[in-house]
Amino acid sequence: MSNDINANNDLLTQEEIVQRLLDIAKRYEIKEQLSLEDSDFIKKYATSVEM
């Protein structure tokens, strides 16, 4: 992932983050490997939920 992409991600609103996560979810089938860019985005912005 390039630094330009990281810089753009730092400027995202909560709504843009949620929309991007939804877009990522729609692009993949179950057990399909994520791209490095999508994986890094999810690691940065997804939160864990305690059950």
PDB file of N, CA, C and O in Angstrom:
ATOM      1  N   MET A   1       0.859  -1.170   0.000  1.00  0.00           N
ATOM      2  CA  MET A   1       0.000   0.000   0.000  1.00  0.00           C
ATOM      3  C   MET A   1       0.901   1.226   0.000  1.00  0.00           C
ATOM      4  O   MET A   1       1.860   1.318   0.723  1.00  0.00           O
ATOM      5  N   SER A   2       0.530   2.186  -0.789  1.00  0.00           N
ATOM      6  CA  SER A   2       1.365   3.377  -0.904  1.00  0.00           C
ATOM      7  C   SER A   2       1.066   4.362   0.221  1.00  0.00           C
ATOM      8  O   SER A   2       0.025   4.318   0.860  1.00  0.00           O
ATOM      9  N   ASN A   3       1.988   5.295   0.427  1.00  0.00           N
ATOM     10  CA  ASN A   3       1.787   6.323   1.443  1.00  0.00           C
ATOM     11  C   ASN A   3       0.631   7.234   1.095  1.00  0.00           C
ATOM     12  O   ASN A   3      -0.021   7.771   1.971  1.00  0.00           O
ATOM     13  N   ASP A   4       0.375   7.460  -0.201  1.00  0.00           N
ATOM     14  CA  ASP A   4      -0.758   8.288  -0.622  1.00  0.00           C
ATOM     15  C   ASP A   4      -2.072   7.692  -0.149  1.00  0.00           C
ATOM     16  O   ASP A   4      -2.949   8.393   0.311  1.00  0.00           O
ATOM     17  N   ILE A   5      -2.189   6.382  -0.253  1.00  0.00           N
ATOM     18  CA  ILE A   5      -3.419   5.717   0.186  1.00  0.00           C
ATOM     19  C   ILE A   5      -3.557   5.860   1.698  1.00  0.00           C
ATOM     20  O   ILE A   5      -4.622   6.157   2.215  1.00  0.00           O
ATOM     21  N   ASN A   6      -2.469   5.667   2.431  1.00  0.00           N
ATOM     22  CA  ASN A   6      -2.516   5.829   3.886  1.00  0.00           C
ATOM     23  C   ASN A   6      -2.910   7.240   4.258  1.00  0.00           C
ATOM     24  O   ASN A   6      -3.704   7.456   5.169  1.00  0.00           O
ATOM     25  N   ALA A   7      -2.361   8.221   3.577  1.00  0.00           N
ATOM     26  CA  ALA A   7      -2.674   9.621   3.872  1.00  0.00           C
ATOM     27  C   ALA A   7      -4.152   9.891   3.627  1.00  0.00           C
ATOM     28  O   ALA A   7      -4.806  10.559   4.422  1.00  0.00           O
ATOM     29  N   ASN A   8      -4.701   9.364   2.537  1.00  0.00           N
ATOM     30  CA  ASN A   8      -6.116   9.562   2.243  1.00  0.00           C
ATOM     31  C   ASN A   8      -6.993   8.884   3.288  1.00  0.00           C
ATOM     32  O   ASN A   8      -8.030   9.412   3.663  1.00  0.00           O
ATOM     33  N   ASN A   9      -6.585   7.719   3.768  1.00  0.00           N
ATOM     34  CA  ASN A   9      -7.356   7.005   4.779  1.00  0.00           C
ATOM     35  C   ASN A   9      -7.415   7.785   6.083  1.00  0.00           C
ATOM     36  O   ASN A   9      -8.390   7.702   6.811  1.00  0.00           O
ATOM     37  N   ASP A  10      -6.380   8.537   6.401  1.00  0.00           N
ATOM     38  CA  ASP A  10      -6.362   9.304   7.643  1.00  0.00           C
ATOM     39  C   ASP A  10      -7.376  10.440   7.627  1.00  0.00           C
ATOM     40  O   ASP A  10      -7.703  10.985   8.669  1.00  0.00           O
ATOM     41  N   LEU A  11      -7.884  10.809   6.462  1.00  0.00           N
ATOM     42  CA  LEU A  11      -8.823  11.917   6.339  1.00  0.00           C
ATOM     43  C   LEU A  11     -10.277  11.463   6.211  1.00  0.00           C
ATOM     44  O   LEU A  11     -11.157  12.275   6.010  1.00  0.00           O
ATOM     45  N   LEU A  12     -10.527  10.170   6.350  1.00  0.00           N
ATOM     46  CA  LEU A  12     -11.871   9.638   6.168  1.00  0.00           C
ATOM     47  C   LEU A  12     -12.772   9.959   7.356  1.00  0.00           C
ATOM     48  O   LEU A  12     -12.337   9.952   8.502  1.00  0.00           O
ATOM     49  N   THR A  13     -14.050  10.204   7.046  1.00  0.00           N
ATOM     50  CA  THR A  13     -15.049  10.377   8.095  1.00  0.00           C
ATOM     51  C   THR A  13     -15.528   8.996   8.549  1.00  0.00           C
ATOM     52  O   THR A  13     -15.281   7.985   7.877  1.00  0.00           O
ATOM     53  N   GLN A  14     -16.237   8.958   9.664  1.00  0.00           N
ATOM     54  CA  GLN A  14     -16.808   7.701  10.157  1.00  0.00           C
ATOM     55  C   GLN A  14     -17.692   7.048   9.092  1.00  0.00           C
ATOM     56  O   GLN A  14     -17.632   5.844   8.874  1.00  0.00           O
ATOM     57  N   GLU A  15     -18.500   7.839   8.421  1.00  0.00           N
ATOM     58  CA  GLU A  15     -19.403   7.323   7.389  1.00  0.00           C
ATOM     59  C   GLU A  15     -18.616   6.744   6.216  1.00  0.00           C
ATOM     60  O   GLU A  15     -18.991   5.708   5.650  1.00  0.00           O
ATOM     61  N   GLU A  16     -17.533   7.401   5.826  1.00  0.00           N
ATOM     62  CA  GLU A  16     -16.704   6.899   4.717  1.00  0.00           C
ATOM     63  C   GLU A  16     -16.019   5.590   5.092  1.00  0.00           C
ATOM     64  O   GLU A  16     -15.906   4.687   4.256  1.00  0.00           O
ATOM     65  N   ILE A  17     -15.597   5.476   6.337  1.00  0.00           N
ATOM     66  CA  ILE A  17     -14.972   4.237   6.801  1.00  0.00           C
ATOM     67  C   ILE A  17     -15.983   3.100   6.750  1.00  0.00           C
ATOM     68  O   ILE A  17     -15.695   2.024   6.222  1.00  0.00           O
ATOM     69  N   VAL A  18     -17.174   3.333   7.269  1.00  0.00           N
ATOM     70  CA  VAL A  18     -18.220   2.311   7.259  1.00  0.00           C
ATOM     71  C   VAL A  18     -18.561   1.920   5.829  1.00  0.00           C
ATOM     72  O   VAL A  18     -18.675   0.728   5.513  1.00  0.00           O
ATOM     73  N   GLN A  19     -18.698   2.896   4.942  1.00  0.00           N
ATOM     74  CA  GLN A  19     -19.030   2.594   3.555  1.00  0.00           C
ATOM     75  C   GLN A  19     -17.932   1.769   2.896  1.00  0.00           C
ATOM     76  O   GLN A  19     -18.204   0.818   2.168  1.00  0.00           O
ATOM     77  N   ARG A  20     -16.685   2.118   3.159  1.00  0.00           N
ATOM     78  CA  ARG A  20     -15.577   1.357   2.560  1.00  0.00           C
ATOM     79  C   ARG A  20     -15.552  -0.071   3.091  1.00  0.00           C
ATOM     80  O   ARG A  20     -15.319  -1.013   2.336  1.00  0.00           O
ATOM     81  N   LEU A  21     -15.808  -0.260   4.383  1.00  0.00           N
ATOM     82  CA  LEU A  21     -15.873  -1.615   4.941  1.00  0.00           C
ATOM     83  C   LEU A  21     -17.002  -2.417   4.298  1.00  0.00           C
ATOM     84  O   LEU A  21     -16.826  -3.596   3.975  1.00  0.00           O
ATOM     85  N   LEU A  22     -18.141  -1.791   4.067  1.00  0.00           N
ATOM     86  CA  LEU A  22     -19.253  -2.469   3.395  1.00  0.00           C
ATOM     87  C   LEU A  22     -18.886  -2.816   1.948  1.00  0.00           C
ATOM     88  O   LEU A  22     -19.201  -3.911   1.466  1.00  0.00           O
ATOM     89  N   ASP A  23     -18.221  -1.904   1.265  1.00  0.00           N
ATOM     90  CA  ASP A  23     -17.781  -2.155  -0.110  1.00  0.00           C
ATOM     91  C   ASP A  23     -16.806  -3.327  -0.168  1.00  0.00           C
ATOM     92  O   ASP A  23     -16.893  -4.178  -1.063  1.00  0.00           O
ATOM     93  N   ILE A  24     -15.888  -3.368   0.777  1.00  0.00           N
ATOM     94  CA  ILE A  24     -14.929  -4.476   0.839  1.00  0.00           C
ATOM     95  C   ILE A  24     -15.681  -5.787   1.048  1.00  0.00           C
ATOM     96  O   ILE A  24     -15.405  -6.787   0.376  1.00  0.00           O
ATOM     97  N   ALA A  25     -16.626  -5.800   1.962  1.00  0.00           N
ATOM     98  CA  ALA A  25     -17.390  -7.017   2.259  1.00  0.00           C
ATOM     99  C   ALA A  25     -18.129  -7.536   1.028  1.00  0.00           C
ATOM    100  O   ALA A  25     -18.227  -8.747   0.820  1.00  0.00           O
ATOM    101  N   LYS A  26     -18.633  -6.639   0.197  1.00  0.00           N
ATOM    102  CA  LYS A  26     -19.383  -7.035  -1.004  1.00  0.00           C
ATOM    103  C   LYS A  26     -18.482  -7.617  -2.089  1.00  0.00           C
ATOM    104  O   LYS A  26     -18.951  -8.357  -2.949  1.00  0.00           O
ATOM    105  N   ARG A  27     -17.196  -7.273  -2.068  1.00  0.00           N
ATOM    106  CA  ARG A  27     -16.284  -7.703  -3.134  1.00  0.00           C
ATOM    107  C   ARG A  27     -15.769  -9.125  -2.976  1.00  0.00           C
ATOM    108  O   ARG A  27     -15.215  -9.687  -3.911  1.00  0.00           O
ATOM    109  N   TYR A  28     -15.917  -9.711  -1.808  1.00  0.00           N
ATOM    110  CA  TYR A  28     -15.291 -11.003  -1.542  1.00  0.00           C
ATOM    111  C   TYR A  28     -16.320 -12.083  -1.225  1.00  0.00           C
ATOM    112  O   TYR A  28     -17.347 -11.825  -0.625  1.00  0.00           O
ATOM    113  N   GLU A  29     -15.967 -13.308  -1.629  1.00  0.00           N
ATOM    114  CA  GLU A  29     -16.740 -14.487  -1.251  1.00  0.00           C
ATOM    115  C   GLU A  29     -16.157 -15.030   0.057  1.00  0.00           C
ATOM    116  O   GLU A  29     -15.025 -14.710   0.418  1.00  0.00           O
ATOM    117  N   ILE A  30     -16.903 -15.881   0.729  1.00  0.00           N
ATOM    118  CA  ILE A  30     -16.428 -16.503   1.964  1.00  0.00           C
ATOM    119  C   ILE A  30     -15.151 -17.273   1.661  1.00  0.00           C
ATOM    120  O   ILE A  30     -15.055 -17.978   0.655  1.00  0.00           O
ATOM    121  N   LYS A  31     -14.156 -17.133   2.509  1.00  0.00           N
ATOM    122  CA  LYS A  31     -12.841 -17.773   2.435  1.00  0.00           C
ATOM    123  C   LYS A  31     -11.950 -17.228   1.318  1.00  0.00           C
ATOM    124  O   LYS A  31     -10.854 -17.709   1.116  1.00  0.00           O
ATOM    125  N   GLU A  32     -12.408 -16.221   0.586  1.00  0.00           N
ATOM    126  CA  GLU A  32     -11.563 -15.605  -0.441  1.00  0.00           C
ATOM    127  C   GLU A  32     -10.542 -14.695   0.240  1.00  0.00           C
ATOM    128  O   GLU A  32     -10.870 -13.951   1.167  1.00  0.00           O
ATOM    129  N   GLN A  33      -9.300 -14.772  -0.207  1.00  0.00           N
ATOM    130  CA  GLN A  33      -8.234 -13.981   0.399  1.00  0.00           C
ATOM    131  C   GLN A  33      -8.401 -12.502   0.044  1.00  0.00           C
ATOM    132  O   GLN A  33      -8.680 -12.150  -1.101  1.00  0.00           O
ATOM    133  N   LEU A  34      -8.219 -11.648   1.052  1.00  0.00           N
ATOM    134  CA  LEU A  34      -8.304 -10.202   0.860  1.00  0.00           C
ATOM    135  C   LEU A  34      -7.037  -9.678   0.197  1.00  0.00           C
ATOM    136  O   LEU A  34      -5.952 -10.237   0.395  1.00  0.00           O
ATOM    137  N   SER A  35      -7.175  -8.575  -0.528  1.00  0.00           N
ATOM    138  CA  SER A  35      -5.984  -7.905  -1.040  1.00  0.00           C
ATOM    139  C   SER A  35      -5.237  -7.308   0.138  1.00  0.00           C
ATOM    140  O   SER A  35      -5.807  -7.084   1.218  1.00  0.00           O
ATOM    141  N   LEU A  36      -3.958  -7.027  -0.041  1.00  0.00           N
ATOM    142  CA  LEU A  36      -3.160  -6.434   1.023  1.00  0.00           C
ATOM    143  C   LEU A  36      -3.742  -5.081   1.433  1.00  0.00           C
ATOM    144  O   LEU A  36      -3.840  -4.765   2.620  1.00  0.00           O
ATOM    145  N   GLU A  37      -4.164  -4.286   0.452  1.00  0.00           N
ATOM    146  CA  GLU A  37      -4.744  -2.968   0.745  1.00  0.00           C
ATOM    147  C   GLU A  37      -6.008  -3.092   1.588  1.00  0.00           C
ATOM    148  O   GLU A  37      -6.172  -2.389   2.583  1.00  0.00           O
ATOM    149  N   ASP A  38      -6.914  -3.993   1.198  1.00  0.00           N
ATOM    150  CA  ASP A  38      -8.151  -4.172   1.959  1.00  0.00           C
ATOM    151  C   ASP A  38      -7.867  -4.727   3.354  1.00  0.00           C
ATOM    152  O   ASP A  38      -8.463  -4.297   4.342  1.00  0.00           O
ATOM    153  N   SER A  39      -6.942  -5.663   3.433  1.00  0.00           N
ATOM    154  CA  SER A  39      -6.569  -6.241   4.720  1.00  0.00           C
ATOM    155  C   SER A  39      -6.008  -5.178   5.662  1.00  0.00           C
ATOM    156  O   SER A  39      -6.382  -5.112   6.832  1.00  0.00           O
ATOM    157  N   ASP A  40      -5.123  -4.333   5.154  1.00  0.00           N
ATOM    158  CA  ASP A  40      -4.551  -3.262   5.973  1.00  0.00           C
ATOM    159  C   ASP A  40      -5.616  -2.269   6.433  1.00  0.00           C
ATOM    160  O   ASP A  40      -5.604  -1.806   7.565  1.00  0.00           O
ATOM    161  N   PHE A  41      -6.560  -1.962   5.550  1.00  0.00           N
ATOM    162  CA  PHE A  41      -7.638  -1.039   5.899  1.00  0.00           C
ATOM    163  C   PHE A  41      -8.482  -1.623   7.035  1.00  0.00           C
ATOM    164  O   PHE A  41      -8.796  -0.937   8.012  1.00  0.00           O
ATOM    165  N   ILE A  42      -8.824  -2.894   6.918  1.00  0.00           N
ATOM    166  CA  ILE A  42      -9.638  -3.549   7.941  1.00  0.00           C
ATOM    167  C   ILE A  42      -8.892  -3.593   9.272  1.00  0.00           C
ATOM    168  O   ILE A  42      -9.467  -3.312  10.323  1.00  0.00           O
ATOM    169  N   LYS A  43      -7.610  -3.921   9.232  1.00  0.00           N
ATOM    170  CA  LYS A  43      -6.818  -3.951  10.469  1.00  0.00           C
ATOM    171  C   LYS A  43      -6.793  -2.579  11.135  1.00  0.00           C
ATOM    172  O   LYS A  43      -6.807  -2.474  12.354  1.00  0.00           O
ATOM    173  N   LYS A  44      -6.752  -1.544  10.334  1.00  0.00           N
ATOM    174  CA  LYS A  44      -6.663  -0.193  10.894  1.00  0.00           C
ATOM    175  C   LYS A  44      -7.998   0.296  11.439  1.00  0.00           C
ATOM    176  O   LYS A  44      -8.051   0.956  12.479  1.00  0.00           O
ATOM    177  N   TYR A  45      -9.099   0.008  10.747  1.00  0.00           N
ATOM    178  CA  TYR A  45     -10.373   0.652  11.080  1.00  0.00           C
ATOM    179  C   TYR A  45     -11.446  -0.253  11.703  1.00  0.00           C
ATOM    180  O   TYR A  45     -12.373   0.270  12.315  1.00  0.00           O
ATOM    181  N   ALA A  46     -11.330  -1.548  11.553  1.00  0.00           N
ATOM    182  CA  ALA A  46     -12.348  -2.425  12.135  1.00  0.00           C
ATOM    183  C   ALA A  46     -12.123  -2.554  13.634  1.00  0.00           C
ATOM    184  O   ALA A  46     -10.988  -2.543  14.099  1.00  0.00           O
ATOM    185  N   THR A  47     -13.184  -2.621  14.381  1.00  0.00           N
ATOM    186  CA  THR A  47     -13.075  -2.803  15.828  1.00  0.00           C
ATOM    187  C   THR A  47     -13.586  -4.185  16.203  1.00  0.00           C
ATOM    188  O   THR A  47     -14.477  -4.731  15.546  1.00  0.00           O
ATOM    189  N   SER A  48     -13.054  -4.727  17.241  1.00  0.00           N
ATOM    190  CA  SER A  48     -13.503  -6.029  17.692  1.00  0.00           C
ATOM    191  C   SER A  48     -14.730  -5.860  18.580  1.00  0.00           C
ATOM    192  O   SER A  48     -14.912  -4.840  19.227  1.00  0.00           O
ATOM    193  N   VAL A  49     -15.553  -6.897  18.588  1.00  0.00           N
ATOM    194  CA  VAL A  49     -16.759  -6.885  19.399  1.00  0.00           C
ATOM    195  C   VAL A  49     -16.637  -8.017  20.412  1.00  0.00           C
ATOM    196  O   VAL A  49     -16.368  -9.152  20.060  1.00  0.00           O
ATOM    197  N   GLU A  50     -16.819  -7.687  21.670  1.00  0.00           N
ATOM    198  CA  GLU A  50     -16.751  -8.704  22.708  1.00  0.00           C
ATOM    199  C   GLU A  50     -18.122  -9.335  22.873  1.00  0.00           C
ATOM    200  O   GLU A  50     -19.128  -8.638  22.874  1.00  0.00           O
ATOM    201  N   MET A  51     -18.134 -10.636  23.007  1.00  0.00           N
ATOM    202  CA  MET A  51     -19.396 -11.355  23.172  1.00  0.00           C
ATOM    203  C   MET A  51     -19.466 -11.965  24.544  1.00  0.00           C
ATOM    204  O   MET A  51     -18.590 -12.352  25.140  1.00  0.00           O
TER     205      MET A  51
END
